[in-house]
Amino acid sequence: MSESTSVTHLLDPDNAWSVRVRDRLVSLPPDLTELVRHLGTASEFWNWRYKVDTPWKRRTRQLLKADGAEDLVRYAVRELAAKRSFHGAAEENTVIRELGQSRADSPARGLAIGFALAAGWIRQDPGPLAADLALLARKNVQAMEVYHKVDDDLAGAAFASLGELPGPAVLDELWDLHYWVPSARHPHKVLAKSVKKSAARLGVPPHEVAERTVPRHGLEKDGTLTLGWIGRGALWWNLALDAVISVHASGQVTVDWIDKDGTATRTTHPFRSPTGYKSRTWSDDVDGVRRQAKRIETTLAEERTRLRALAGEGRTWCADDWRRFYRDHPVTGVVTRSLNWEYEVSDGGGFRPLDPGAGTDAATLPSTARVRLRAEDSCQDS
């Protein structure tokens, strides 16, 4: 095979994904080989701006009309979502994360990005492709429970493609991604854009988009965000200090600054660190923690305002949606539990009081139940 028709220059024997797909990619018919060679040029334009080159997109869509092209894209994306995704990095207890180090990109990286982008222009029913793209994105933006090497460009490509695919199943994947991917991650802006695009395509009203896209800010279900160095905090944010941001039942946000001896100093807005703490750590990291705490405060204030407006609307939610987007959300849940709710089941008994906390009613509501705010309710100041 001549250099003009080969794809071997796009493959990397040291890259796990490249090794998995090599046998299939080197034995393709000419029209699919042309597609692969074209997709391999994606890194020439795809960068932190996350903008697709228009002529490249046009050519990709033409090449996807070839027999077997869409199946090839599905296969490549499925392999990108498998195992350790593209980079193949092991778990955090067996790998040095190469922080502060720069390494030349694998020659296969542009091809991986190209396949991820091309997935958005599949014409047939996307089927499991949406789930594969979502998993690919989560692994490369570090929204998993175990460590995966971060690749913002690859995650951004997956987010962009999900915004192009049709269907409610795709939007469900996007809702879920928006919940789990910290808003501080750089390609989150691509995710937010794709959510809006997909929701608009399906006619989802703005108030539903608002309630389903409240930032979690990396908080766990208990309302805490633990930050620290490798192995001591959130996987998506490594800091040269130890701190815990907490959202309390009262609605107050605090930061516990933890010293090397384990002593914790709790502060509230504006979340200043203890005297001398910055000099013992990195000032940029201290400032980053303070900004994160302030973002959480801002979201809490916005949710108080939003739910206050809902009190007079008479809207109802099915029990599952209410639990997912209100009671169990680490930010919205704080406001939710400060309000009076009621529910109705199909027994003709009308609406009855509902404890939004850990009460039995909220935990055992049937999925067919309807939940609403009591009309006279309003958010409590906190």
Short mmCIF file of C-alpha atoms in Angstrom, two decimals:
data_model
loop_
_atom_site.label_atom_id
_atom_site.label_comp_id
_atom_site.label_asym_id
_atom_site.label_seq_id
_atom_site.Cartn_x
_atom_site.Cartn_y
_atom_site.Cartn_z
CA MET A 1 0.00 0.00 0.00
CA SER A 2 1.41 3.40 -0.99
CA GLU A 3 1.87 6.28 1.43
CA SER A 4 -1.01 8.12 -0.24
CA THR A 5 -3.44 5.31 0.60
CA SER A 6 -2.04 4.11 3.94
CA VAL A 7 -3.36 4.93 7.40
CA THR A 8 -0.43 3.51 9.36
CA HIS A 9 1.03 6.98 9.94
CA LEU A 10 -2.13 7.77 11.95
CA LEU A 11 -1.66 4.80 14.26
CA ASP A 12 0.57 4.51 17.30
CA PRO A 13 1.97 1.20 18.58
CA ASP A 14 2.32 2.76 22.03
CA ASN A 15 -1.31 3.86 22.24
CA ALA A 16 -3.88 1.42 23.66
CA TRP A 17 -6.82 2.54 21.51
CA SER A 18 -4.69 2.57 18.37
CA VAL A 19 -3.60 -1.00 19.02
CA ARG A 20 -7.21 -2.13 19.50
CA VAL A 21 -8.44 -0.68 16.20
CA ARG A 22 -5.35 -1.22 14.04
CA ASP A 23 -6.31 -4.50 12.39
CA ARG A 24 -9.62 -3.13 11.20
CA LEU A 25 -8.31 0.23 10.02
CA VAL A 26 -5.42 -1.12 7.94
CA SER A 27 -7.66 -3.48 5.94
CA LEU A 28 -10.39 -1.11 4.77
CA PRO A 29 -11.62 -0.57 1.20
CA PRO A 30 -10.41 2.63 -0.52
CA ASP A 31 -13.46 4.79 0.27
CA LEU A 32 -13.25 4.02 4.00
CA THR A 33 -9.48 4.46 3.99
CA GLU A 34 -10.08 7.92 2.56
CA LEU A 35 -12.48 8.63 5.43
CA VAL A 36 -9.92 7.54 8.02
CA ARG A 37 -7.17 9.64 6.47
CA HIS A 38 -9.49 12.64 6.43
CA LEU A 39 -10.56 12.17 10.07
CA GLY A 40 -6.91 12.01 11.05
CA THR A 41 -6.53 15.69 10.14
CA ALA A 42 -8.94 16.86 12.87
CA SER A 43 -6.11 18.02 15.13
CA GLU A 44 -5.19 20.65 12.53
CA PHE A 45 -8.17 22.78 13.61
CA TRP A 46 -9.68 21.28 16.80
CA ASN A 47 -8.32 23.00 19.90
CA TRP A 48 -9.44 24.77 23.06
CA ARG A 49 -11.89 26.89 21.03
CA TYR A 50 -13.87 23.75 20.11
CA LYS A 51 -14.79 25.03 16.65
CA VAL A 52 -15.33 22.63 13.74
CA ASP A 53 -13.77 23.65 10.44
CA THR A 54 -16.66 24.04 7.98
CA PRO A 55 -14.96 22.55 4.88
CA TRP A 56 -13.72 19.64 7.03
CA LYS A 57 -17.25 19.01 8.28
CA ARG A 58 -18.66 19.15 4.75
CA ARG A 59 -16.10 16.64 3.49
CA THR A 60 -16.70 14.36 6.48
CA ARG A 61 -20.42 14.22 5.79
CA GLN A 62 -19.75 13.32 2.18
CA LEU A 63 -17.39 10.51 3.13
CA LEU A 64 -19.85 9.15 5.69
CA LYS A 65 -22.18 8.21 2.82
CA ALA A 66 -19.90 5.32 1.84
CA ASP A 67 -21.07 1.81 2.64
CA GLY A 68 -19.88 0.81 6.09
CA ALA A 69 -18.72 4.32 7.05
CA GLU A 70 -21.21 4.82 9.86
CA ASP A 71 -20.54 1.35 11.26
CA LEU A 72 -16.83 2.15 11.25
CA VAL A 73 -17.42 5.35 13.22
CA ARG A 74 -19.60 3.51 15.73
CA TYR A 75 -16.89 0.89 16.17
CA ALA A 76 -14.10 3.44 16.67
CA VAL A 77 -16.12 5.41 19.22
CA ARG A 78 -17.12 2.24 21.05
CA GLU A 79 -13.43 1.36 21.38
CA LEU A 80 -12.66 4.91 22.58
CA ALA A 81 -15.24 4.46 25.32
CA ALA A 82 -13.89 1.04 26.29
CA LYS A 83 -11.30 0.20 28.92
CA ARG A 84 -9.13 3.25 29.72
CA SER A 85 -10.33 5.16 26.66
CA PHE A 86 -7.68 6.72 24.42
CA HIS A 87 -4.75 7.25 26.75
CA GLY A 88 -4.90 3.95 28.58
CA ALA A 89 -3.67 5.40 31.89
CA ALA A 90 -3.94 3.14 34.91
CA GLU A 91 -5.59 3.94 38.23
CA GLU A 92 -4.19 6.70 40.39
CA ASN A 93 -2.46 4.36 42.84
CA THR A 94 -0.29 2.87 40.09
CA VAL A 95 0.50 5.86 37.90
CA ILE A 96 2.32 9.18 38.13
CA ARG A 97 -0.05 11.67 36.60
CA GLU A 98 2.56 13.55 34.62
CA LEU A 99 1.56 16.82 36.27
CA GLY A 100 3.62 19.69 34.94
CA GLN A 101 5.14 17.48 32.26
CA SER A 102 4.61 17.83 28.53
CA ARG A 103 4.72 14.97 26.10
CA ALA A 104 4.29 14.93 22.36
CA ASP A 105 0.77 14.02 21.32
CA SER A 106 0.25 10.54 19.97
CA PRO A 107 -0.14 10.57 16.17
CA ALA A 108 -3.40 8.70 16.74
CA ARG A 109 -4.93 11.50 18.81
CA GLY A 110 -6.11 13.54 15.82
CA LEU A 111 -7.78 10.44 14.42
CA ALA A 112 -9.54 9.75 17.72
CA ILE A 113 -10.86 13.32 17.80
CA GLY A 114 -11.95 12.99 14.17
CA PHE A 115 -13.96 9.84 14.88
CA ALA A 116 -15.57 11.49 17.93
CA LEU A 117 -16.60 14.50 15.85
CA ALA A 118 -17.85 12.39 12.94
CA ALA A 119 -20.17 10.51 15.30
CA GLY A 120 -22.37 13.60 15.47
CA TRP A 121 -23.28 13.30 11.79
CA ILE A 122 -24.48 9.71 11.82
CA ARG A 123 -27.73 9.63 9.85
CA GLN A 124 -29.15 6.35 11.11
CA ASP A 125 -30.61 5.78 14.59
CA PRO A 126 -27.73 6.54 16.98
CA GLY A 127 -28.72 3.68 19.30
CA PRO A 128 -25.88 2.90 21.74
CA LEU A 129 -23.64 5.51 20.10
CA ALA A 130 -24.95 8.20 22.46
CA ALA A 131 -24.05 6.14 25.53
CA ASP A 132 -20.59 5.43 24.08
CA LEU A 133 -19.98 9.13 23.44
CA ALA A 134 -21.14 10.00 26.96
CA LEU A 135 -18.81 7.44 28.52
CA LEU A 136 -15.95 8.61 26.30
CA ALA A 137 -16.56 12.17 27.47
CA ARG A 138 -16.78 11.26 31.16
CA LYS A 139 -13.51 9.35 31.05
CA ASN A 140 -11.61 12.15 29.33
CA VAL A 141 -12.99 14.98 31.45
CA GLN A 142 -12.37 13.06 34.70
CA ALA A 143 -15.97 12.59 35.75
CA MET A 144 -15.42 9.00 36.84
CA GLU A 145 -14.86 7.36 40.20
CA VAL A 146 -11.38 6.18 39.18
CA TYR A 147 -8.61 8.12 37.51
CA HIS A 148 -8.46 8.53 33.75
CA LYS A 149 -6.01 10.82 32.02
CA VAL A 150 -7.73 14.07 31.11
CA ASP A 151 -8.06 15.06 27.46
CA ASP A 152 -10.25 18.17 27.17
CA ASP A 153 -10.11 18.20 23.36
CA LEU A 154 -11.39 14.64 23.08
CA ALA A 155 -14.10 15.23 25.68
CA GLY A 156 -15.12 18.42 23.90
CA ALA A 157 -15.46 16.53 20.62
CA ALA A 158 -17.75 13.98 22.28
CA PHE A 159 -19.86 16.75 23.83
CA ALA A 160 -20.16 18.49 20.46
CA SER A 161 -21.29 15.29 18.73
CA LEU A 162 -23.94 14.59 21.33
CA GLY A 163 -25.38 18.01 20.57
CA GLU A 164 -25.79 17.00 16.93
CA LEU A 165 -27.50 13.64 17.47
CA PRO A 166 -31.32 13.47 17.63
CA GLY A 167 -33.62 11.78 20.10
CA PRO A 168 -34.69 11.84 23.75
CA ALA A 169 -32.14 9.16 24.70
CA VAL A 170 -29.37 11.53 23.64
CA LEU A 171 -30.80 14.33 25.76
CA ASP A 172 -30.99 11.97 28.75
CA GLU A 173 -27.27 11.31 28.35
CA LEU A 174 -26.64 15.07 28.19
CA TRP A 175 -28.69 15.74 31.34
CA ASP A 176 -26.64 13.11 33.14
CA LEU A 177 -23.34 14.51 31.87
CA HIS A 178 -24.31 18.02 32.93
CA TYR A 179 -24.87 16.73 36.45
CA TRP A 180 -21.60 14.81 36.76
CA VAL A 181 -19.15 16.98 34.83
CA PRO A 182 -17.89 19.82 37.06
CA SER A 183 -18.68 23.22 35.58
CA ALA A 184 -15.06 24.23 36.20
CA ARG A 185 -13.84 21.81 33.52
CA HIS A 186 -12.86 23.73 30.38
CA PRO A 187 -14.99 21.83 27.81
CA HIS A 188 -18.08 22.19 30.01
CA LYS A 189 -19.07 25.15 27.83
CA VAL A 190 -19.40 22.76 24.88
CA LEU A 191 -21.56 20.47 27.00
CA ALA A 192 -23.81 23.36 28.06
CA LYS A 193 -24.25 24.41 24.44
CA SER A 194 -25.11 20.85 23.38
CA VAL A 195 -27.68 20.51 26.16
CA LYS A 196 -29.44 23.68 25.00
CA LYS A 197 -29.32 22.60 21.35
CA SER A 198 -30.71 19.13 22.06
CA ALA A 199 -33.41 20.47 24.39
CA ALA A 200 -34.51 23.05 21.83
CA ARG A 201 -34.67 20.36 19.14
CA LEU A 202 -37.05 18.33 21.31
CA GLY A 203 -39.11 21.32 22.41
CA VAL A 204 -38.16 21.14 26.09
CA PRO A 205 -39.48 24.32 27.76
CA PRO A 206 -36.95 26.73 29.32
CA HIS A 207 -38.11 26.09 32.90
CA GLU A 208 -37.31 22.38 32.54
CA VAL A 209 -33.90 23.15 31.07
CA ALA A 210 -33.23 25.45 34.03
CA GLU A 211 -34.09 22.86 36.68
CA ARG A 212 -32.12 20.09 34.96
CA THR A 213 -28.92 22.09 34.48
CA VAL A 214 -28.28 23.48 37.95
CA PRO A 215 -24.50 23.18 38.49
CA ARG A 216 -23.41 20.60 41.04
CA HIS A 217 -19.97 22.23 41.34
CA GLY A 218 -18.43 18.86 42.16
CA LEU A 219 -20.34 18.55 45.43
CA GLU A 220 -21.16 15.08 46.69
CA LYS A 221 -24.70 14.19 47.70
CA ASP A 222 -23.92 15.16 51.29
CA GLY A 223 -23.10 18.70 50.16
CA THR A 224 -19.32 18.49 50.57
CA LEU A 225 -16.42 18.90 48.17
CA THR A 226 -13.12 17.53 49.46
CA LEU A 227 -10.05 18.97 47.78
CA GLY A 228 -6.41 18.02 48.01
CA TRP A 229 -3.43 16.42 46.35
CA ILE A 230 -3.50 13.10 44.50
CA GLY A 231 -5.57 10.57 46.42
CA ARG A 232 -6.83 13.08 48.99
CA GLY A 233 -9.66 14.81 47.20
CA ALA A 234 -11.72 15.17 44.05
CA LEU A 235 -10.05 13.42 41.13
CA TRP A 236 -10.78 16.28 38.75
CA TRP A 237 -8.90 18.93 40.74
CA ASN A 238 -5.44 18.45 42.25
CA LEU A 239 -4.39 21.13 44.75
CA ALA A 240 -1.31 21.67 46.89
CA LEU A 241 -3.50 22.05 49.97
CA ASP A 242 -6.32 20.31 51.80
CA ALA A 243 -9.74 21.91 52.13
CA VAL A 244 -13.40 20.96 52.38
CA ILE A 245 -16.19 23.12 50.98
CA SER A 246 -19.55 22.38 52.60
CA VAL A 247 -23.12 23.44 51.98
CA HIS A 248 -25.02 23.17 55.25
CA ALA A 249 -28.71 22.50 55.81
CA SER A 250 -29.10 26.15 56.79
CA GLY A 251 -27.92 27.19 53.33
CA GLN A 252 -24.61 28.51 54.60
CA VAL A 253 -21.44 27.71 52.66
CA THR A 254 -18.19 27.17 54.56
CA VAL A 255 -14.59 26.30 53.77
CA ASP A 256 -12.51 24.22 56.16
CA TRP A 257 -8.83 25.00 55.57
CA ILE A 258 -6.83 22.01 56.79
CA ASP A 259 -3.24 22.42 57.93
CA LYS A 260 -0.51 19.79 57.73
CA ASP A 261 -1.14 18.70 61.31
CA GLY A 262 -4.82 18.08 60.52
CA THR A 263 -6.08 21.23 62.23
CA ALA A 264 -9.09 22.70 60.41
CA THR A 265 -10.04 26.37 60.39
CA ARG A 266 -13.58 27.08 59.19
CA THR A 267 -14.37 30.32 57.37
CA THR A 268 -17.46 31.76 55.74
CA HIS A 269 -17.86 34.34 52.98
CA PRO A 270 -15.50 35.70 51.65
CA PHE A 271 -13.71 32.48 52.67
CA ARG A 272 -10.35 33.94 53.63
CA SER A 273 -7.70 31.42 54.56
CA PRO A 274 -6.05 31.54 58.01
CA THR A 275 -3.10 33.86 58.56
CA GLY A 276 0.02 32.36 57.01
CA TYR A 277 -1.87 29.57 55.21
CA LYS A 278 -1.11 30.90 51.73
CA SER A 279 2.60 31.02 52.41
CA ARG A 280 2.54 27.35 53.40
CA THR A 281 0.67 26.29 50.24
CA TRP A 282 0.13 27.82 46.79
CA SER A 283 -1.69 31.13 46.69
CA ASP A 284 -3.31 30.29 43.34
CA ASP A 285 -4.84 27.16 44.83
CA VAL A 286 -6.19 29.10 47.81
CA ASP A 287 -7.76 31.62 45.45
CA GLY A 288 -9.25 28.79 43.39
CA VAL A 289 -10.95 27.27 46.44
CA ARG A 290 -12.37 30.65 47.40
CA ARG A 291 -13.75 31.16 43.89
CA GLN A 292 -15.36 27.72 43.94
CA ALA A 293 -17.07 28.43 47.26
CA LYS A 294 -18.38 31.73 45.90
CA ARG A 295 -19.72 29.98 42.79
CA ILE A 296 -21.65 27.61 45.03
CA GLU A 297 -23.05 30.54 47.01
CA THR A 298 -24.16 32.19 43.78
CA THR A 299 -25.95 29.05 42.60
CA LEU A 300 -27.69 28.72 45.97
CA ALA A 301 -28.95 32.29 45.73
CA GLU A 302 -30.17 31.68 42.18
CA GLU A 303 -32.00 28.54 43.27
CA ARG A 304 -33.72 30.36 46.13
CA THR A 305 -34.98 32.92 43.64
CA ARG A 306 -36.07 30.29 41.12
CA LEU A 307 -37.96 28.19 43.64
CA ARG A 308 -39.57 31.26 45.17
CA ALA A 309 -41.03 32.00 41.74
CA LEU A 310 -42.26 28.41 41.39
CA ALA A 311 -44.34 28.59 44.55
CA GLY A 312 -47.20 30.39 42.85
CA GLU A 313 -47.16 28.56 39.53
CA GLY A 314 -48.93 25.37 40.56
CA ARG A 315 -46.51 23.18 38.62
CA THR A 316 -46.28 19.50 39.47
CA TRP A 317 -43.46 17.01 38.99
CA CYS A 318 -43.51 13.25 38.78
CA ALA A 319 -41.91 11.77 41.88
CA ASP A 320 -38.80 10.51 40.08
CA ASP A 321 -38.02 13.89 38.52
CA TRP A 322 -38.66 15.68 41.80
CA ARG A 323 -36.26 13.40 43.64
CA ARG A 324 -33.60 13.63 40.92
CA PHE A 325 -33.63 17.35 40.18
CA TYR A 326 -34.81 18.76 43.49
CA ARG A 327 -34.53 16.68 46.64
CA ASP A 328 -31.30 14.82 45.78
CA HIS A 329 -29.40 17.66 44.10
CA PRO A 330 -26.59 18.83 46.44
CA VAL A 331 -27.42 22.52 45.84
CA THR A 332 -31.10 22.60 44.92
CA GLY A 333 -31.80 20.02 47.63
CA VAL A 334 -30.79 22.47 50.35
CA VAL A 335 -33.44 24.92 49.16
CA THR A 336 -35.95 22.13 48.53
CA ARG A 337 -35.74 20.91 52.11
CA SER A 338 -36.49 24.40 53.42
CA LEU A 339 -39.89 24.43 51.71
CA ASN A 340 -43.28 22.84 52.23
CA TRP A 341 -44.26 20.29 49.60
CA GLU A 342 -47.26 18.10 49.00
CA TYR A 343 -48.03 15.09 46.84
CA GLU A 344 -50.95 13.34 45.23
CA VAL A 345 -51.46 9.70 44.31
CA SER A 346 -54.27 8.12 42.33
CA ASP A 347 -56.41 7.21 45.32
CA GLY A 348 -58.71 10.21 45.13
CA GLY A 349 -57.44 11.58 48.41
CA GLY A 350 -56.09 14.81 46.96
CA PHE A 351 -52.81 16.44 47.89
CA ARG A 352 -51.27 15.71 51.27
CA PRO A 353 -48.14 17.04 53.07
CA LEU A 354 -44.74 15.69 52.01
CA ASP A 355 -41.58 15.81 54.10
CA PRO A 356 -38.80 16.68 51.60
CA GLY A 357 -36.07 15.53 53.97
CA ALA A 358 -35.16 11.98 54.82
CA GLY A 359 -38.73 11.11 55.74
CA THR A 360 -40.40 7.90 54.68
CA ASP A 361 -42.85 9.69 52.39
CA ALA A 362 -40.15 11.11 50.12
CA ALA A 363 -38.28 7.82 49.95
CA THR A 364 -41.28 5.62 49.17
CA LEU A 365 -43.31 7.83 46.85
CA PRO A 366 -44.53 5.78 43.88
CA SER A 367 -43.20 6.98 40.53
CA THR A 368 -46.77 7.84 39.49
CA ALA A 369 -47.16 10.37 42.32
CA ARG A 370 -47.27 14.08 41.53
CA VAL A 371 -45.38 16.54 43.73
CA ARG A 372 -45.84 20.29 44.03
CA LEU A 373 -44.93 23.24 46.22
CA ARG A 374 -47.65 24.49 48.49
CA ALA A 375 -49.04 27.61 46.88
CA GLU A 376 -48.55 29.80 49.94
CA ASP A 377 -44.92 28.72 50.37
CA SER A 378 -41.90 30.88 49.77
CA CYS A 379 -38.20 30.35 50.24
CA GLN A 380 -36.85 31.05 53.67
CA ASP A 381 -33.97 33.48 53.91
CA SER A 382 -30.75 31.82 54.95
#
